């Protein structure tokens, strides 16, 4: 914690950026790590995103259909534009996913709770994308009173 009570991670997720991603960036969210496994966090968060009006696109090596949406093995396999890439992989793999999101033309990258890669954050922001790390949209939507 810094003297003001904030931590270094706070700078990776300011409310204005979170709100902009949730409300203004677009409604197609690729959820990397989303499979049909109901016990995984990605499954429940994707459900919340759908209730919030987002189209959820599962990205997982198994390319399963989840929540009624066709899955894809990678971001590069998705044949239509994606607005936000929501990342549910561990921090060691997340930077490569952020780079793939930039290459795919996404507008924003969201690293879930516990997923932190400061170098990926710097690269992604330098490429012009909004990005947050170590946050969950299923928590941020009600916290900010965000609307679809």
mmCIF file of the C-alpha atoms, coordinates in Angstrom:
data_MODEL
# 
_entry.id   MODEL 
# 
loop_
_atom_site.group_PDB 
_atom_site.id 
_atom_site.type_symbol 
_atom_site.label_atom_id 
_atom_site.label_alt_id 
_atom_site.label_comp_id 
_atom_site.label_asym_id 
_atom_site.label_entity_id 
_atom_site.label_seq_id 
_atom_site.pdbx_PDB_ins_code 
_atom_site.Cartn_x 
_atom_site.Cartn_y 
_atom_site.Cartn_z 
_atom_site.occupancy 
_atom_site.B_iso_or_equiv 
_atom_site.pdbx_formal_charge 
_atom_site.auth_seq_id 
_atom_site.auth_comp_id 
_atom_site.auth_asym_id 
_atom_site.auth_atom_id 
_atom_site.pdbx_PDB_model_num 
ATOM 1   C CA . UNK A 1 1   ? 0.000   0.000   0.000   1.00 0.00 ? 1   UNK A CA 1 
ATOM 2   C CA . UNK A 1 2   ? 1.084   3.525   -0.748  1.00 0.00 ? 2   UNK A CA 1 
ATOM 3   C CA . UNK A 1 3   ? 0.815   6.327   1.795   1.00 0.00 ? 3   UNK A CA 1 
ATOM 4   C CA . UNK A 1 4   ? -2.602  7.288   0.398   1.00 0.00 ? 4   UNK A CA 1 
ATOM 5   C CA . UNK A 1 5   ? -3.951  3.764   0.972   1.00 0.00 ? 5   UNK A CA 1 
ATOM 6   C CA . UNK A 1 6   ? -3.831  2.753   -2.678  1.00 0.00 ? 6   UNK A CA 1 
ATOM 7   C CA . UNK A 1 7   ? -1.738  -0.011  -4.138  1.00 0.00 ? 7   UNK A CA 1 
ATOM 8   C CA . UNK A 1 8   ? 0.244   -0.105  -7.371  1.00 0.00 ? 8   UNK A CA 1 
ATOM 9   C CA . UNK A 1 9   ? -2.476  -2.300  -8.859  1.00 0.00 ? 9   UNK A CA 1 
ATOM 10  C CA . UNK A 1 10  ? -5.046  0.513   -8.381  1.00 0.00 ? 10  UNK A CA 1 
ATOM 11  C CA . UNK A 1 11  ? -3.361  2.389   -11.228 1.00 0.00 ? 11  UNK A CA 1 
ATOM 12  C CA . UNK A 1 12  ? -4.239  -0.519  -13.513 1.00 0.00 ? 12  UNK A CA 1 
ATOM 13  C CA . UNK A 1 13  ? -7.989  -0.181  -12.986 1.00 0.00 ? 13  UNK A CA 1 
ATOM 14  C CA . UNK A 1 14  ? -9.381  3.334   -12.557 1.00 0.00 ? 14  UNK A CA 1 
ATOM 15  C CA . UNK A 1 15  ? -13.161 3.737   -12.428 1.00 0.00 ? 15  UNK A CA 1 
ATOM 16  C CA . UNK A 1 16  ? -13.315 5.891   -15.578 1.00 0.00 ? 16  UNK A CA 1 
ATOM 17  C CA . UNK A 1 17  ? -11.597 3.210   -17.671 1.00 0.00 ? 17  UNK A CA 1 
ATOM 18  C CA . UNK A 1 18  ? -13.705 0.430   -16.154 1.00 0.00 ? 18  UNK A CA 1 
ATOM 19  C CA . UNK A 1 19  ? -16.907 2.358   -16.872 1.00 0.00 ? 19  UNK A CA 1 
ATOM 20  C CA . UNK A 1 20  ? -15.780 3.178   -20.434 1.00 0.00 ? 20  UNK A CA 1 
ATOM 21  C CA . UNK A 1 21  ? -15.031 -0.493  -21.175 1.00 0.00 ? 21  UNK A CA 1 
ATOM 22  C CA . UNK A 1 22  ? -18.321 -1.675  -19.685 1.00 0.00 ? 22  UNK A CA 1 
ATOM 23  C CA . UNK A 1 23  ? -20.572 0.963   -21.247 1.00 0.00 ? 23  UNK A CA 1 
ATOM 24  C CA . UNK A 1 24  ? -18.927 2.493   -24.307 1.00 0.00 ? 24  UNK A CA 1 
ATOM 25  C CA . UNK A 1 25  ? -16.445 0.064   -25.832 1.00 0.00 ? 25  UNK A CA 1 
ATOM 26  C CA . UNK A 1 26  ? -18.848 -2.369  -27.455 1.00 0.00 ? 26  UNK A CA 1 
ATOM 27  C CA . UNK A 1 27  ? -20.892 -5.439  -26.730 1.00 0.00 ? 27  UNK A CA 1 
ATOM 28  C CA . UNK A 1 28  ? -18.823 -8.321  -28.131 1.00 0.00 ? 28  UNK A CA 1 
ATOM 29  C CA . UNK A 1 29  ? -16.605 -9.816  -25.437 1.00 0.00 ? 29  UNK A CA 1 
ATOM 30  C CA . UNK A 1 30  ? -14.204 -12.667 -26.176 1.00 0.00 ? 30  UNK A CA 1 
ATOM 31  C CA . UNK A 1 31  ? -13.749 -14.565 -22.911 1.00 0.00 ? 31  UNK A CA 1 
ATOM 32  C CA . UNK A 1 32  ? -10.400 -16.340 -23.024 1.00 0.00 ? 32  UNK A CA 1 
ATOM 33  C CA . UNK A 1 33  ? -10.458 -19.448 -20.865 1.00 0.00 ? 33  UNK A CA 1 
ATOM 34  C CA . UNK A 1 34  ? -14.241 -19.899 -21.043 1.00 0.00 ? 34  UNK A CA 1 
ATOM 35  C CA . UNK A 1 35  ? -15.312 -23.526 -21.284 1.00 0.00 ? 35  UNK A CA 1 
ATOM 36  C CA . UNK A 1 36  ? -18.411 -25.495 -20.372 1.00 0.00 ? 36  UNK A CA 1 
ATOM 37  C CA . UNK A 1 37  ? -16.996 -26.183 -16.896 1.00 0.00 ? 37  UNK A CA 1 
ATOM 38  C CA . UNK A 1 38  ? -19.640 -24.663 -14.614 1.00 0.00 ? 38  UNK A CA 1 
ATOM 39  C CA . UNK A 1 39  ? -17.290 -24.668 -11.614 1.00 0.00 ? 39  UNK A CA 1 
ATOM 40  C CA . UNK A 1 40  ? -14.862 -22.205 -13.238 1.00 0.00 ? 40  UNK A CA 1 
ATOM 41  C CA . UNK A 1 41  ? -15.170 -18.470 -12.587 1.00 0.00 ? 41  UNK A CA 1 
ATOM 42  C CA . UNK A 1 42  ? -15.241 -17.702 -16.310 1.00 0.00 ? 42  UNK A CA 1 
ATOM 43  C CA . UNK A 1 43  ? -18.515 -19.594 -16.678 1.00 0.00 ? 43  UNK A CA 1 
ATOM 44  C CA . UNK A 1 44  ? -20.354 -17.484 -14.093 1.00 0.00 ? 44  UNK A CA 1 
ATOM 45  C CA . UNK A 1 45  ? -18.813 -14.188 -15.181 1.00 0.00 ? 45  UNK A CA 1 
ATOM 46  C CA . UNK A 1 46  ? -19.808 -14.880 -18.787 1.00 0.00 ? 46  UNK A CA 1 
ATOM 47  C CA . UNK A 1 47  ? -23.378 -15.428 -17.580 1.00 0.00 ? 47  UNK A CA 1 
ATOM 48  C CA . UNK A 1 48  ? -23.327 -12.030 -15.861 1.00 0.00 ? 48  UNK A CA 1 
ATOM 49  C CA . UNK A 1 49  ? -21.942 -10.370 -18.988 1.00 0.00 ? 49  UNK A CA 1 
ATOM 50  C CA . UNK A 1 50  ? -24.779 -11.868 -21.037 1.00 0.00 ? 50  UNK A CA 1 
ATOM 51  C CA . UNK A 1 51  ? -27.371 -10.596 -18.544 1.00 0.00 ? 51  UNK A CA 1 
ATOM 52  C CA . UNK A 1 52  ? -25.723 -7.183  -18.909 1.00 0.00 ? 52  UNK A CA 1 
ATOM 53  C CA . UNK A 1 53  ? -26.355 -7.363  -22.661 1.00 0.00 ? 53  UNK A CA 1 
ATOM 54  C CA . UNK A 1 54  ? -22.951 -8.478  -23.892 1.00 0.00 ? 54  UNK A CA 1 
ATOM 55  C CA . UNK A 1 55  ? -22.347 -11.096 -26.569 1.00 0.00 ? 55  UNK A CA 1 
ATOM 56  C CA . UNK A 1 56  ? -19.921 -13.564 -25.022 1.00 0.00 ? 56  UNK A CA 1 
ATOM 57  C CA . UNK A 1 57  ? -17.558 -15.424 -27.352 1.00 0.00 ? 57  UNK A CA 1 
ATOM 58  C CA . UNK A 1 58  ? -15.853 -18.429 -25.703 1.00 0.00 ? 58  UNK A CA 1 
ATOM 59  C CA . UNK A 1 59  ? -12.132 -18.780 -26.474 1.00 0.00 ? 59  UNK A CA 1 
ATOM 60  C CA . UNK A 1 60  ? -10.664 -22.065 -25.298 1.00 0.00 ? 60  UNK A CA 1 
ATOM 61  C CA . UNK A 1 61  ? -8.578  -24.807 -26.942 1.00 0.00 ? 61  UNK A CA 1 
ATOM 62  C CA . UNK A 1 62  ? -11.657 -27.073 -26.891 1.00 0.00 ? 62  UNK A CA 1 
ATOM 63  C CA . UNK A 1 63  ? -13.703 -24.459 -28.858 1.00 0.00 ? 63  UNK A CA 1 
ATOM 64  C CA . UNK A 1 64  ? -16.849 -25.486 -26.980 1.00 0.00 ? 64  UNK A CA 1 
ATOM 65  C CA . UNK A 1 65  ? -20.223 -23.827 -27.382 1.00 0.00 ? 65  UNK A CA 1 
ATOM 66  C CA . UNK A 1 66  ? -20.968 -22.136 -24.043 1.00 0.00 ? 66  UNK A CA 1 
ATOM 67  C CA . UNK A 1 67  ? -24.048 -20.126 -23.038 1.00 0.00 ? 67  UNK A CA 1 
ATOM 68  C CA . UNK A 1 68  ? -25.379 -20.664 -26.561 1.00 0.00 ? 68  UNK A CA 1 
ATOM 69  C CA . UNK A 1 69  ? -22.358 -19.070 -28.251 1.00 0.00 ? 69  UNK A CA 1 
ATOM 70  C CA . UNK A 1 70  ? -19.970 -20.874 -30.612 1.00 0.00 ? 70  UNK A CA 1 
ATOM 71  C CA . UNK A 1 71  ? -16.492 -21.230 -29.150 1.00 0.00 ? 71  UNK A CA 1 
ATOM 72  C CA . UNK A 1 72  ? -13.172 -20.681 -30.903 1.00 0.00 ? 72  UNK A CA 1 
ATOM 73  C CA . UNK A 1 73  ? -9.752  -22.165 -30.186 1.00 0.00 ? 73  UNK A CA 1 
ATOM 74  C CA . UNK A 1 74  ? -8.003  -18.778 -30.340 1.00 0.00 ? 74  UNK A CA 1 
ATOM 75  C CA . UNK A 1 75  ? -8.717  -15.076 -30.791 1.00 0.00 ? 75  UNK A CA 1 
ATOM 76  C CA . UNK A 1 76  ? -7.316  -15.300 -34.321 1.00 0.00 ? 76  UNK A CA 1 
ATOM 77  C CA . UNK A 1 77  ? -9.998  -17.890 -35.200 1.00 0.00 ? 77  UNK A CA 1 
ATOM 78  C CA . UNK A 1 78  ? -12.914 -15.538 -34.443 1.00 0.00 ? 78  UNK A CA 1 
ATOM 79  C CA . UNK A 1 79  ? -14.299 -14.470 -37.851 1.00 0.00 ? 79  UNK A CA 1 
ATOM 80  C CA . UNK A 1 80  ? -15.848 -11.179 -36.683 1.00 0.00 ? 80  UNK A CA 1 
ATOM 81  C CA . UNK A 1 81  ? -14.677 -8.122  -34.719 1.00 0.00 ? 81  UNK A CA 1 
ATOM 82  C CA . UNK A 1 82  ? -14.314 -8.381  -30.951 1.00 0.00 ? 82  UNK A CA 1 
ATOM 83  C CA . UNK A 1 83  ? -14.593 -5.283  -28.766 1.00 0.00 ? 83  UNK A CA 1 
ATOM 84  C CA . UNK A 1 84  ? -13.217 -6.515  -25.437 1.00 0.00 ? 84  UNK A CA 1 
ATOM 85  C CA . UNK A 1 85  ? -10.978 -9.470  -24.588 1.00 0.00 ? 85  UNK A CA 1 
ATOM 86  C CA . UNK A 1 86  ? -11.652 -10.745 -21.051 1.00 0.00 ? 86  UNK A CA 1 
ATOM 87  C CA . UNK A 1 87  ? -8.735  -12.891 -19.883 1.00 0.00 ? 87  UNK A CA 1 
ATOM 88  C CA . UNK A 1 88  ? -9.136  -15.845 -17.495 1.00 0.00 ? 88  UNK A CA 1 
ATOM 89  C CA . UNK A 1 89  ? -5.677  -17.386 -17.894 1.00 0.00 ? 89  UNK A CA 1 
ATOM 90  C CA . UNK A 1 90  ? -2.809  -17.180 -15.430 1.00 0.00 ? 90  UNK A CA 1 
ATOM 91  C CA . UNK A 1 91  ? -0.543  -14.153 -15.387 1.00 0.00 ? 91  UNK A CA 1 
ATOM 92  C CA . UNK A 1 92  ? 2.309   -16.003 -17.100 1.00 0.00 ? 92  UNK A CA 1 
ATOM 93  C CA . UNK A 1 93  ? 0.122   -16.597 -20.181 1.00 0.00 ? 93  UNK A CA 1 
ATOM 94  C CA . UNK A 1 94  ? -1.909  -13.393 -20.091 1.00 0.00 ? 94  UNK A CA 1 
ATOM 95  C CA . UNK A 1 95  ? 0.653   -11.128 -21.780 1.00 0.00 ? 95  UNK A CA 1 
ATOM 96  C CA . UNK A 1 96  ? 0.576   -13.225 -24.938 1.00 0.00 ? 96  UNK A CA 1 
ATOM 97  C CA . UNK A 1 97  ? -3.224  -13.034 -24.935 1.00 0.00 ? 97  UNK A CA 1 
ATOM 98  C CA . UNK A 1 98  ? -3.074  -9.241  -24.611 1.00 0.00 ? 98  UNK A CA 1 
ATOM 99  C CA . UNK A 1 99  ? -0.719  -9.139  -27.612 1.00 0.00 ? 99  UNK A CA 1 
ATOM 100 C CA . UNK A 1 100 ? -3.163  -11.337 -29.561 1.00 0.00 ? 100 UNK A CA 1 
ATOM 101 C CA . UNK A 1 101 ? -5.999  -8.964  -28.612 1.00 0.00 ? 101 UNK A CA 1 
ATOM 102 C CA . UNK A 1 102 ? -4.042  -6.033  -30.057 1.00 0.00 ? 102 UNK A CA 1 
ATOM 103 C CA . UNK A 1 103 ? -3.327  -8.023  -33.240 1.00 0.00 ? 103 UNK A CA 1 
ATOM 104 C CA . UNK A 1 104 ? -7.011  -8.986  -33.529 1.00 0.00 ? 104 UNK A CA 1 
ATOM 105 C CA . UNK A 1 105 ? -8.105  -5.348  -33.417 1.00 0.00 ? 105 UNK A CA 1 
ATOM 106 C CA . UNK A 1 106 ? -9.848  -5.416  -30.028 1.00 0.00 ? 106 UNK A CA 1 
ATOM 107 C CA . UNK A 1 107 ? -10.624 -2.079  -28.380 1.00 0.00 ? 107 UNK A CA 1 
ATOM 108 C CA . UNK A 1 108 ? -9.940  -3.153  -24.784 1.00 0.00 ? 108 UNK A CA 1 
ATOM 109 C CA . UNK A 1 109 ? -8.385  -5.901  -22.686 1.00 0.00 ? 109 UNK A CA 1 
ATOM 110 C CA . UNK A 1 110 ? -9.641  -6.955  -19.260 1.00 0.00 ? 110 UNK A CA 1 
ATOM 111 C CA . UNK A 1 111 ? -7.466  -9.129  -16.997 1.00 0.00 ? 111 UNK A CA 1 
ATOM 112 C CA . UNK A 1 112 ? -9.551  -10.890 -14.351 1.00 0.00 ? 112 UNK A CA 1 
ATOM 113 C CA . UNK A 1 113 ? -8.923  -10.959 -10.586 1.00 0.00 ? 113 UNK A CA 1 
ATOM 114 C CA . UNK A 1 114 ? -5.442  -12.243 -9.856  1.00 0.00 ? 114 UNK A CA 1 
ATOM 115 C CA . UNK A 1 115 ? -4.230  -11.752 -13.435 1.00 0.00 ? 115 UNK A CA 1 
ATOM 116 C CA . UNK A 1 116 ? -1.482  -9.119  -13.480 1.00 0.00 ? 116 UNK A CA 1 
ATOM 117 C CA . UNK A 1 117 ? 1.244   -8.408  -16.042 1.00 0.00 ? 117 UNK A CA 1 
ATOM 118 C CA . UNK A 1 118 ? 2.563   -4.819  -15.871 1.00 0.00 ? 118 UNK A CA 1 
ATOM 119 C CA . UNK A 1 119 ? 4.574   -5.220  -19.093 1.00 0.00 ? 119 UNK A CA 1 
ATOM 120 C CA . UNK A 1 120 ? 1.492   -6.400  -20.984 1.00 0.00 ? 120 UNK A CA 1 
ATOM 121 C CA . UNK A 1 121 ? -0.429  -3.435  -19.557 1.00 0.00 ? 121 UNK A CA 1 
ATOM 122 C CA . UNK A 1 122 ? 2.218   -1.019  -20.857 1.00 0.00 ? 122 UNK A CA 1 
ATOM 123 C CA . UNK A 1 123 ? 2.317   -2.654  -24.313 1.00 0.00 ? 123 UNK A CA 1 
ATOM 124 C CA . UNK A 1 124 ? -1.467  -2.801  -24.632 1.00 0.00 ? 124 UNK A CA 1 
ATOM 125 C CA . UNK A 1 125 ? -1.989  0.821   -23.576 1.00 0.00 ? 125 UNK A CA 1 
ATOM 126 C CA . UNK A 1 126 ? 0.838   1.925   -25.917 1.00 0.00 ? 126 UNK A CA 1 
ATOM 127 C CA . UNK A 1 127 ? -1.069  0.218   -28.746 1.00 0.00 ? 127 UNK A CA 1 
ATOM 128 C CA . UNK A 1 128 ? -4.046  2.465   -27.955 1.00 0.00 ? 128 UNK A CA 1 
ATOM 129 C CA . UNK A 1 129 ? -6.323  0.002   -26.157 1.00 0.00 ? 129 UNK A CA 1 
ATOM 130 C CA . UNK A 1 130 ? -8.041  0.539   -22.827 1.00 0.00 ? 130 UNK A CA 1 
ATOM 131 C CA . UNK A 1 131 ? -7.026  -2.041  -20.254 1.00 0.00 ? 131 UNK A CA 1 
ATOM 132 C CA . UNK A 1 132 ? -7.723  -3.018  -16.669 1.00 0.00 ? 132 UNK A CA 1 
ATOM 133 C CA . UNK A 1 133 ? -6.077  -5.710  -14.580 1.00 0.00 ? 133 UNK A CA 1 
ATOM 134 C CA . UNK A 1 134 ? -6.980  -7.622  -11.444 1.00 0.00 ? 134 UNK A CA 1 
ATOM 135 C CA . UNK A 1 135 ? -10.682 -6.762  -11.642 1.00 0.00 ? 135 UNK A CA 1 
ATOM 136 C CA . UNK A 1 136 ? -13.890 -8.653  -12.434 1.00 0.00 ? 136 UNK A CA 1 
ATOM 137 C CA . UNK A 1 137 ? -16.720 -7.179  -14.516 1.00 0.00 ? 137 UNK A CA 1 
ATOM 138 C CA . UNK A 1 138 ? -19.256 -9.173  -12.493 1.00 0.00 ? 138 UNK A CA 1 
ATOM 139 C CA . UNK A 1 139 ? -18.116 -7.164  -9.451  1.00 0.00 ? 139 UNK A CA 1 
ATOM 140 C CA . UNK A 1 140 ? -17.575 -3.851  -11.226 1.00 0.00 ? 140 UNK A CA 1 
ATOM 141 C CA . UNK A 1 141 ? -20.967 -3.705  -12.975 1.00 0.00 ? 141 UNK A CA 1 
ATOM 142 C CA . UNK A 1 142 ? -22.986 -3.474  -9.735  1.00 0.00 ? 142 UNK A CA 1 
ATOM 143 C CA . UNK A 1 143 ? -20.273 -1.511  -7.902  1.00 0.00 ? 143 UNK A CA 1 
ATOM 144 C CA . UNK A 1 144 ? -20.340 1.270   -10.470 1.00 0.00 ? 144 UNK A CA 1 
ATOM 145 C CA . UNK A 1 145 ? -24.041 0.987   -11.178 1.00 0.00 ? 145 UNK A CA 1 
ATOM 146 C CA . UNK A 1 146 ? -23.056 0.486   -14.806 1.00 0.00 ? 146 UNK A CA 1 
ATOM 147 C CA . UNK A 1 147 ? -25.754 0.129   -17.405 1.00 0.00 ? 147 UNK A CA 1 
ATOM 148 C CA . UNK A 1 148 ? -25.815 -1.625  -20.732 1.00 0.00 ? 148 UNK A CA 1 
# 
